[in-house]
Short mmCIF file of C-alpha atoms in Angstrom, two decimals:
data_model
loop_
_atom_site.label_atom_id
_atom_site.label_comp_id
_atom_site.label_asym_id
_atom_site.label_seq_id
_atom_site.Cartn_x
_atom_site.Cartn_y
_atom_site.Cartn_z
CA MET A 7 78.57 99.52 148.92
CA ARG A 8 78.05 99.71 145.16
CA VAL A 9 80.15 97.60 142.84
CA LYS A 10 82.02 100.00 140.58
CA PHE A 11 81.28 99.50 136.90
CA LEU A 12 84.96 99.46 135.93
CA ASP A 13 85.73 96.75 138.49
CA THR A 14 83.71 94.26 136.46
CA TYR A 15 86.10 94.48 133.48
CA ASP A 16 89.79 93.67 133.19
CA SER A 17 90.55 94.39 129.54
CA PHE A 18 89.48 97.24 127.26
CA TYR A 19 89.79 97.74 123.52
CA PHE A 20 89.47 101.29 122.09
CA ILE A 21 88.42 101.85 118.48
CA GLY A 22 89.92 105.24 117.69
CA ILE A 23 92.34 105.24 120.63
CA GLY A 24 94.45 108.07 119.23
CA GLY A 25 91.76 110.70 119.77
CA VAL A 26 92.50 113.28 122.42
CA SER A 27 89.55 112.27 124.62
CA MET A 28 89.81 108.53 123.98
CA SER A 29 93.50 108.46 124.81
CA GLY A 30 92.85 110.38 128.03
CA LEU A 31 90.28 107.80 129.15
CA ALA A 32 92.68 105.00 128.20
CA LYS A 33 95.36 106.59 130.40
CA TYR A 34 93.02 106.48 133.38
CA LEU A 35 92.30 102.78 132.85
CA LEU A 36 96.02 102.08 132.63
CA LEU A 37 96.45 103.83 135.98
CA LEU A 38 93.88 101.40 137.41
CA GLY A 39 96.00 98.49 136.23
CA LYS A 40 93.66 97.49 133.40
CA LYS A 41 94.77 95.86 130.18
CA VAL A 42 94.31 98.44 127.43
CA SER A 43 94.62 97.98 123.69
CA GLY A 44 93.30 99.91 120.74
CA TYR A 45 93.28 100.81 117.08
CA ASP A 46 93.66 104.00 115.11
CA ALA A 47 94.12 104.73 111.45
CA VAL A 48 97.40 106.59 111.97
CA ALA A 49 99.92 106.85 114.77
CA ASN A 50 100.27 110.10 116.70
CA GLU A 51 101.81 111.39 119.89
CA TYR A 52 98.94 110.01 121.98
CA THR A 53 99.27 106.48 120.60
CA GLU A 54 103.03 106.62 121.20
CA GLU A 55 102.48 107.85 124.74
CA LEU A 56 100.00 105.05 125.43
CA LYS A 57 102.50 102.52 124.09
CA SER A 58 105.09 103.77 126.55
CA CYS A 59 102.52 103.33 129.35
CA GLY A 60 101.92 99.68 128.47
CA ALA A 61 99.04 99.75 126.00
CA GLU A 62 99.12 97.59 122.87
CA ILE A 63 98.40 99.78 119.85
CA PHE A 64 97.34 98.65 116.38
CA ILE A 65 97.71 101.07 113.47
CA GLY A 66 95.99 100.77 110.10
CA GLU A 67 94.99 97.53 108.43
CA PRO A 68 94.49 94.59 108.58
CA ALA A 69 91.86 94.49 111.30
CA GLU A 70 92.80 92.48 114.38
CA SER A 71 90.21 90.59 116.40
CA VAL A 72 88.57 92.14 119.46
CA SER A 73 87.38 88.76 120.76
CA GLY A 74 89.86 88.68 123.65
CA TYR A 75 88.63 91.85 125.37
CA ASP A 76 85.94 92.39 128.01
CA LEU A 77 84.74 95.83 126.92
CA ILE A 78 84.90 97.57 123.55
CA VAL A 79 84.92 101.39 123.45
CA TYR A 80 84.36 103.35 120.25
CA THR A 81 84.62 107.00 119.32
CA ASP A 82 81.76 108.72 117.50
CA ALA A 83 84.21 109.48 114.69
CA ILE A 84 84.18 105.75 113.81
CA LYS A 85 81.60 104.74 111.22
CA ASP A 86 78.91 102.30 112.32
CA ASN A 87 80.10 99.63 109.88
CA ASP A 88 83.66 99.59 111.23
CA VAL A 89 85.05 96.03 111.05
CA ARG A 90 86.04 95.89 114.71
CA LEU A 91 82.79 97.39 115.94
CA SER A 92 80.80 94.99 113.78
CA GLU A 93 82.75 92.03 115.15
CA ALA A 94 82.19 93.16 118.74
CA ARG A 95 78.44 93.33 118.21
CA LYS A 96 78.39 89.99 116.39
CA LEU A 97 80.18 88.41 119.37
CA SER A 98 77.72 90.11 121.78
CA LYS A 99 80.59 91.94 123.43
CA ASN A 100 79.89 94.72 125.91
CA VAL A 101 80.19 97.90 123.84
CA LEU A 102 80.24 101.52 125.02
CA SER A 103 80.63 104.83 123.23
CA ARG A 104 83.30 107.26 124.36
CA GLY A 105 80.67 109.38 126.09
CA GLN A 106 79.22 106.41 127.96
CA LEU A 107 82.66 105.38 129.21
CA LEU A 108 83.35 108.93 130.35
CA TYR A 109 80.16 108.81 132.43
CA GLU A 110 81.16 105.50 134.02
CA ILE A 111 84.62 106.85 134.83
CA SER A 112 83.10 110.03 136.28
CA ARG A 113 81.31 107.89 138.88
CA ASP A 114 84.71 107.08 140.41
CA PHE A 115 84.98 110.67 141.63
CA LYS A 116 83.32 112.46 144.54
CA LYS A 117 82.59 115.62 142.56
CA VAL A 118 82.42 116.24 138.82
CA ILE A 119 82.91 119.60 137.11
CA ALA A 120 81.85 119.37 133.46
CA VAL A 121 82.57 122.20 131.01
CA SER A 122 80.41 122.61 127.90
CA GLY A 123 80.03 125.19 125.17
CA CYS A 124 80.60 125.70 121.48
CA HIS A 125 84.10 127.01 122.17
CA GLY A 126 86.47 127.50 125.12
CA LYS A 127 85.98 124.08 126.76
CA THR A 128 89.59 122.98 126.50
CA THR A 129 91.00 126.26 127.74
CA CYS A 130 88.59 126.48 130.68
CA CYS A 131 89.27 122.87 131.72
CA ALA A 132 93.01 123.48 131.54
CA MET A 133 92.65 126.67 133.60
CA LEU A 134 90.72 124.70 136.22
CA ALA A 135 93.45 122.06 136.31
CA HIS A 136 96.03 124.74 137.08
CA ILE A 137 93.80 126.26 139.76
CA PHE A 138 93.11 122.93 141.47
CA SER A 139 96.80 122.06 141.30
CA ALA A 140 97.77 125.38 142.88
CA ALA A 141 95.22 124.69 145.65
CA GLY A 142 96.67 121.21 146.29
CA LYS A 143 93.39 119.44 145.49
CA LYS A 144 93.17 115.73 144.67
CA PHE A 145 91.72 115.76 141.18
CA ALA A 146 91.84 114.43 137.65
CA ALA A 147 91.61 116.56 134.52
CA HIS A 148 90.29 115.15 131.24
CA ILE A 149 91.21 117.86 128.73
CA GLY A 150 90.22 117.98 125.06
CA GLY A 151 93.62 119.23 124.00
CA LYS A 152 97.26 119.19 125.07
CA ASP A 153 97.80 121.53 128.00
CA LEU A 154 101.44 122.55 127.98
CA THR A 155 101.79 121.32 131.59
CA PHE A 156 99.21 118.58 132.16
CA THR A 157 98.84 117.24 128.55
CA ASN A 158 95.36 115.78 127.88
CA PHE A 159 94.96 113.83 131.11
CA TYR A 160 96.27 114.41 134.62
CA TYR A 161 95.54 112.47 137.78
CA CYS A 162 96.40 113.02 141.44
CA GLY A 163 93.27 111.82 143.27
CA ASN A 164 89.56 111.14 143.14
CA ASP A 165 88.01 114.09 144.94
CA PHE A 166 87.26 116.01 141.73
CA LEU A 167 87.01 115.21 138.03
CA ILE A 168 87.35 118.17 135.67
CA THR A 169 86.16 117.19 132.21
CA GLU A 170 84.94 118.54 128.92
CA ALA A 171 81.33 117.84 128.03
CA CYS A 172 80.83 117.73 124.28
CA GLU A 173 77.47 118.51 122.70
CA TYR A 174 78.12 116.31 119.65
CA LYS A 175 75.38 113.65 119.45
CA LYS A 176 74.17 114.97 122.83
CA ASN A 177 77.10 113.32 124.60
CA PHE A 178 77.10 115.94 127.36
CA LEU A 179 73.66 114.78 128.47
CA LEU A 180 75.16 111.42 129.48
CA LEU A 181 77.05 113.09 132.33
CA LYS A 182 75.57 113.84 135.76
CA PRO A 183 77.92 116.58 137.01
CA ASN A 184 77.85 118.38 140.32
CA VAL A 185 78.90 121.58 138.55
CA SER A 186 77.88 122.22 134.94
CA VAL A 187 79.62 125.05 133.12
CA VAL A 188 78.09 126.45 129.93
CA LEU A 189 80.60 128.81 128.39
CA ASN A 190 78.30 129.70 125.50
CA SER A 191 75.46 128.09 123.56
CA GLU A 192 76.15 129.17 120.00
CA PRO A 193 74.95 126.84 117.23
CA ASP A 194 77.26 123.98 116.27
CA HIS A 195 76.87 120.28 115.46
CA LEU A 196 73.41 121.14 114.16
CA GLU A 197 73.43 117.90 112.16
CA CYS A 198 72.78 116.18 115.52
CA TYR A 199 69.85 118.40 116.51
CA ASP A 200 66.46 119.38 115.16
CA GLY A 201 67.47 123.02 114.89
CA GLU A 202 68.93 125.64 117.23
CA ASP A 203 65.96 125.49 119.62
CA GLU A 204 66.64 121.83 120.44
CA LEU A 205 70.34 122.60 120.93
CA LYS A 206 69.46 125.38 123.39
CA LYS A 207 67.07 123.08 125.24
CA SER A 208 69.82 120.48 125.49
CA TYR A 209 72.18 123.02 127.05
CA LEU A 210 69.47 123.94 129.53
CA HIS A 211 68.91 120.28 130.38
CA PHE A 212 72.66 119.84 130.91
CA ALA A 213 72.66 122.86 133.21
CA ASP A 214 69.59 121.76 135.15
CA CYS A 215 70.94 118.27 135.92
CA ALA A 216 73.78 119.64 138.10
CA ASP A 217 73.84 120.91 141.68
CA VAL A 218 74.85 124.28 140.29
CA ALA A 219 75.03 125.65 136.75
CA ILE A 220 77.55 128.30 135.76
CA SER A 221 76.68 130.09 132.54
CA LEU A 222 77.52 133.16 130.49
CA TYR A 223 75.45 136.14 131.62
CA CYS A 224 72.37 136.72 129.43
CA ASP A 225 73.12 133.62 127.32
CA LEU A 226 70.97 130.89 128.92
CA PRO A 227 67.94 131.45 131.18
CA VAL A 228 69.32 129.19 133.94
CA CYS A 229 67.36 129.47 137.18
CA GLY A 230 69.29 129.58 140.43
CA GLY A 231 72.71 129.25 138.84
CA LEU A 232 75.81 131.40 138.81
CA SER A 233 76.65 133.72 135.94
CA PHE A 234 79.87 135.19 134.60
CA GLY A 235 80.54 137.92 132.07
CA PHE A 236 81.68 141.46 131.45
CA ASP A 237 78.45 142.98 132.77
CA LYS A 238 78.56 143.95 136.46
CA SER A 239 75.14 142.32 136.91
CA ALA A 240 76.83 138.92 136.54
CA ASP A 241 77.76 137.00 139.69
CA PHE A 242 81.40 136.95 138.55
CA TYR A 243 82.59 139.82 136.39
CA ALA A 244 85.77 141.61 135.37
CA LYS A 245 86.70 145.27 135.68
CA ASN A 246 89.81 147.26 134.84
CA ILE A 247 90.44 145.02 131.82
CA ARG A 248 93.71 145.90 130.13
CA SER A 249 95.87 144.30 127.48
CA GLY A 250 99.65 144.11 127.29
CA GLY A 251 100.72 142.71 123.93
CA GLY A 252 97.58 140.61 123.59
CA ALA A 253 97.53 139.05 127.07
CA PHE A 254 94.97 140.47 129.50
CA SER A 255 94.92 141.54 133.12
CA PHE A 256 91.77 142.36 135.05
CA THR A 257 90.15 142.64 138.47
CA VAL A 258 87.69 139.91 139.49
CA TYR A 259 84.47 140.67 141.32
CA GLU A 260 82.21 138.14 143.01
CA ARG A 261 78.67 139.44 143.54
CA GLY A 262 79.98 143.00 143.69
CA ARG A 263 82.86 142.22 146.04
CA GLU A 264 86.40 142.65 144.75
CA LEU A 265 88.43 139.41 144.96
CA GLY A 266 91.67 140.62 143.44
CA SER A 267 93.62 140.93 140.20
CA VAL A 268 94.49 138.28 137.64
CA ASN A 269 97.28 138.38 135.07
CA LEU A 270 96.78 135.95 132.18
CA ASN A 271 99.63 134.60 130.09
CA VAL A 272 97.45 133.71 127.09
CA TYR A 273 96.19 135.93 124.30
CA GLY A 274 92.66 137.07 123.57
CA LYS A 275 89.91 138.89 125.44
CA HIS A 276 87.73 135.78 125.16
CA ASN A 277 90.09 134.16 127.65
CA VAL A 278 88.94 136.66 130.27
CA LEU A 279 85.52 134.97 130.04
CA ASN A 280 87.09 131.51 130.24
CA ALA A 281 89.00 132.60 133.34
CA LEU A 282 85.84 134.02 134.95
CA ALA A 283 84.00 130.74 134.34
CA ALA A 284 86.90 128.80 135.87
CA THR A 285 86.92 131.21 138.82
CA ALA A 286 83.21 130.67 139.44
CA ALA A 287 83.61 126.87 139.40
CA ALA A 288 86.64 127.01 141.68
CA ARG A 289 84.93 129.34 144.15
CA TYR A 290 81.92 127.00 144.29
CA ALA A 291 84.39 124.21 145.09
CA GLY A 292 85.65 126.28 148.04
CA ILE A 293 89.00 127.36 146.62
CA PRO A 294 90.38 130.66 148.01
CA PHE A 295 91.07 133.39 145.48
CA GLU A 296 94.85 133.39 145.97
CA PHE A 297 95.05 129.88 144.51
CA ILE A 298 92.77 130.90 141.65
CA ARG A 299 95.03 133.85 140.89
CA ASP A 300 98.17 131.70 141.05
CA GLY A 301 96.65 128.92 138.95
CA LEU A 302 95.46 131.25 136.21
CA SER A 303 98.83 133.01 136.02
CA SER A 304 100.62 129.64 135.72
CA PHE A 305 98.48 128.61 132.74
CA SER A 306 100.60 129.18 129.65
CA GLY A 307 98.27 127.75 127.06
CA VAL A 308 97.10 124.69 125.18
CA GLU A 309 98.55 123.30 122.00
CA ARG A 310 96.73 124.70 118.94
CA ARG A 311 95.21 127.53 120.97
CA PHE A 312 96.97 130.58 119.55
CA GLU A 313 100.24 128.64 119.55
CA ASN A 314 103.37 130.08 117.95
CA ILE A 315 104.67 127.34 115.65
CA GLY A 316 107.41 129.16 113.73
CA SER A 317 108.03 131.92 111.23
CA VAL A 318 108.05 132.71 107.52
CA ASN A 319 110.38 135.44 106.27
CA GLY A 320 110.27 136.89 109.79
CA ALA A 321 106.45 136.77 110.01
CA GLU A 322 105.12 135.08 113.13
CA CYS A 323 103.10 131.88 112.48
CA ILE A 324 100.21 131.06 114.81
CA ALA A 325 98.15 127.85 114.89
CA ASP A 326 94.67 127.87 116.41
CA TYR A 327 91.92 125.26 116.69
CA ALA A 328 89.28 127.80 115.63
CA HIS A 329 86.74 126.12 113.36
CA HIS A 330 83.47 127.89 114.21
CA PRO A 331 82.69 131.41 112.90
CA ALA A 332 82.74 132.92 116.41
CA GLU A 333 86.12 131.32 117.11
CA LEU A 334 87.52 132.55 113.82
CA ARG A 335 86.34 136.07 114.61
CA ALA A 336 87.97 136.01 118.06
CA THR A 337 91.28 134.64 116.78
CA ILE A 338 91.51 137.09 113.90
CA ARG A 339 90.65 139.97 116.25
CA THR A 340 93.39 138.87 118.66
CA SER A 341 95.97 138.64 115.86
CA LYS A 342 95.24 142.22 114.84
CA LYS A 343 96.42 143.38 118.25
CA LEU A 344 99.83 141.83 117.58
CA THR A 345 100.73 143.64 114.39
CA ASP A 346 100.15 146.60 112.13
CA GLY A 347 101.24 144.44 109.22
CA LYS A 348 99.29 142.08 107.01
CA ILE A 349 97.44 139.02 108.31
CA PHE A 350 97.61 135.88 106.19
CA VAL A 351 94.95 133.30 107.01
CA VAL A 352 94.97 129.62 106.05
CA PHE A 353 91.61 128.18 107.09
CA GLN A 354 90.64 124.52 106.86
CA PRO A 355 86.87 123.95 107.27
CA HIS A 356 86.03 121.07 109.62
CA THR A 357 83.22 118.82 108.31
CA TYR A 358 80.89 119.53 105.41
CA SER A 359 77.83 119.75 107.66
CA ARG A 360 79.23 122.54 109.84
CA THR A 361 80.27 124.59 106.81
CA LYS A 362 76.87 124.05 105.18
CA ASN A 363 74.83 124.82 108.32
CA LEU A 364 76.83 127.95 109.18
CA PHE A 365 77.73 129.01 105.64
CA LYS A 366 76.50 132.62 105.90
CA GLN A 367 78.31 133.11 109.19
CA PHE A 368 81.58 131.80 107.71
CA VAL A 369 81.25 134.14 104.75
CA LYS A 370 80.57 137.11 107.00
CA VAL A 371 83.68 136.47 109.10
CA LEU A 372 86.04 135.62 106.26
CA ALA A 373 84.89 138.09 103.57
CA PRO A 374 86.81 141.11 104.98
CA LEU A 375 90.16 139.26 104.83
CA ASN A 376 92.52 140.40 102.09
CA ASN A 377 94.90 137.44 102.33
CA LEU A 378 92.95 134.19 102.71
CA LEU A 379 93.52 130.62 101.56
CA VAL A 380 90.68 128.17 102.17
CA TYR A 381 92.20 124.70 102.40
CA LYS A 382 90.39 121.50 101.46
CA THR A 383 87.82 120.33 104.02
CA PHE A 384 88.75 117.97 106.84
CA ALA A 385 85.80 115.61 106.43
CA ALA A 386 86.26 113.65 109.69
CA ARG A 387 83.32 111.22 109.82
CA GLU A 388 81.41 112.66 106.87
CA TYR A 389 80.95 112.00 103.16
CA PHE A 390 81.48 114.68 100.51
CA ASP A 391 78.83 117.39 100.22
CA ASP A 392 79.55 120.06 97.62
CA ALA A 393 77.24 122.57 99.35
CA GLY A 394 79.48 122.48 102.41
CA SER A 395 82.86 122.05 100.74
CA ALA A 396 85.88 124.28 101.15
CA LEU A 397 85.89 124.98 97.41
CA THR A 398 82.29 126.20 97.49
CA LEU A 399 83.10 128.41 100.48
CA SER A 400 86.17 129.82 98.75
CA GLN A 401 84.20 130.58 95.59
CA SER A 402 81.74 132.60 97.69
CA LEU A 403 84.57 134.82 98.96
CA LYS A 404 85.79 137.34 96.38
CA LYS A 405 89.25 137.83 97.88
CA SER A 406 90.11 134.22 98.75
CA ARG A 407 91.96 131.44 97.00
CA TYR A 408 91.51 127.69 97.32
CA GLY A 409 94.23 125.18 98.11
CA ASP A 410 94.36 121.41 98.30
CA SER A 411 98.06 120.65 98.72
CA PRO A 412 100.93 121.64 101.05
CA GLN A 413 102.58 123.35 98.06
CA ASP A 414 99.56 125.64 97.75
CA ILE A 415 100.03 126.64 101.39
CA ALA A 416 103.76 127.19 100.93
CA ASP A 417 103.21 129.40 97.89
CA PHE A 418 100.57 131.44 99.72
CA ILE A 419 102.47 132.11 102.95
CA SER A 420 105.76 132.80 101.13
CA LYS A 421 104.43 136.30 100.44
CA ALA A 422 104.43 137.15 104.18
CA GLN A 423 107.14 139.49 105.45
CA LYS A 424 108.58 140.53 108.79
CA GLY A 425 105.89 142.27 110.83
CA ASP A 426 103.08 140.23 109.30
CA VAL A 427 101.19 137.39 111.03
CA VAL A 428 100.29 134.04 109.48
CA LEU A 429 97.33 132.17 110.98
CA PHE A 430 96.67 128.45 110.47
CA LEU A 431 93.08 127.87 111.57
CA GLY A 432 91.02 124.69 111.87
CA ALA A 433 90.41 121.58 113.93
CA GLY A 434 91.54 119.04 111.34
CA ASP A 435 94.98 118.03 110.09
CA ILE A 436 95.98 121.58 109.14
CA TYR A 437 98.13 121.76 112.29
CA GLY A 438 100.40 118.93 111.21
CA ILE A 439 100.43 120.10 107.59
CA ALA A 440 101.42 123.63 108.65
CA LYS A 441 104.25 122.38 110.86
CA ASP A 442 105.53 120.13 108.07
CA VAL A 443 105.45 123.02 105.56
CA LEU A 444 107.33 125.30 107.94
CA LYS A 445 109.89 122.63 108.79
CA SER A 446 110.63 121.57 105.23
CA ARG A 447 110.48 124.90 103.40
CA PHE A 448 111.02 127.82 105.77
CA LEU A 449 113.10 128.93 108.70
CA HIS A 450 111.30 128.03 111.92
CA LYS A 451 111.66 127.99 115.68
#
C-alpha cells in the first residue's frame, strides 16, 4: 500500500492563500485535519472563510517566518524573489507550486476529471459538480470561481475529483487525469509558450495522457477521444437550440441517439457547448441522463460569469470574467440579446503580455463598440509594458476612452439609461471596483 504524499506532512504554509485555487486546496487540507496557514497581500472573502475554518492568515507586511511549517506552497502569481519563498528555499524547506500540490491532492481520488481550455473551465467544472451532486456521487470539486451553490471547493467523498487544469506555465501537464476535457485551444498565456504551435501540442499532450479525452469537435486532432459541438458529426451534439431571454434550451444527442432535453438557467450560447462537454464527461463516468438534465438545470451560475451586480439609472449592470478576445465577443453578443438599448462596456485588460500578444484580436472585438471605457491594466505578476498597456489599446480604438480611477468609471456609466446594459469585463480587480462604484454612487440591488 503506497504512503500518501500528504500523510508525510502535518503543517502547510500557502504564499498567496487568497487565490481562488489556492484557497480551495487549503480547504481540502483543513478537512484532512492539517495545520494550514498562509499569506496574501490583501484580505478577501476566501481568506475570511479560511479563518473561520481554522486557518491562520497573515495579510500584508511585515513578513512572518515560514520556518515552523513542513511544506510551503506558492502560487505562480508570486514573484520568485518573494521574502517568504526565499526564506523557505534558504532553510531547505519542502516547496511546491500550486500546480504540483494539486497533482498530489488528485492522487487521493479514484478518478480525476480535469477541465482545460482558454475559456469555460470554471463553468464546465461547476456544471459537473451539479451533475455529480444530482447523481449522488462521492466527489470533490475544485472550481476556479465561486459557484453560487458549491463556492470554489466542495467535498463529499473521494471517488471523483473534478478540477480545472490551467495552461499557464504548463500547469495542466502536471496532472494525470482519467478524463481530460479540452473545451477549446485558443491562444492565451503565450508568454509561457514558444508560439501557438507549442500551445496546441501541449493541449494534445494533456489530452493524450488521460484514459479518454473529450474535446471540441474539429478543434484538436485527438485520436480515439470523444467530441462535442454543434455539428451532428460530433459524439455529443445539440439540436433544437432555442433561447428564451438569453438562456438556452436544447436537445442532447449521443452518437446520433436522442438523450433528452436540457433547460439551462445561465445566459449565452457558449454555455450550450460547456453543457455538452460536461454531459460527455458525466456519461463516460456512467451517469444516467436524467441526473445530467437535473444537474444542469440546477446550475444557476458562477460569480463574475454574466452576473447581475446592480443597476445605473435603471440600466442593468453585468459583471463577467471575460478577458480574452473570444470571451469578450461571446459576452457582448449575449448582452445584445437582452436589450435593444445601448451597451456600455468597461473593460479592464488582464496582464500586459496578453494584451500585447493578442492586440489585433482585442482591437477587432472592441472597435465596433460605441460606448467603451478601457480601464487601467490589471498587471497581476507582470511589470509595465507600454506596448501592452490599456492606454495603448484605448488609443488604438477610435471610439473608446481611457480611465484609471473609479470616478472615471462613474462618470462613464452615469450616461446609461433604463433599457441599456452596462458590462464590467475583466479578470482583475474591476469586479470589486465596479461593485464599490455602484454601492457608493448609484442605486443598486
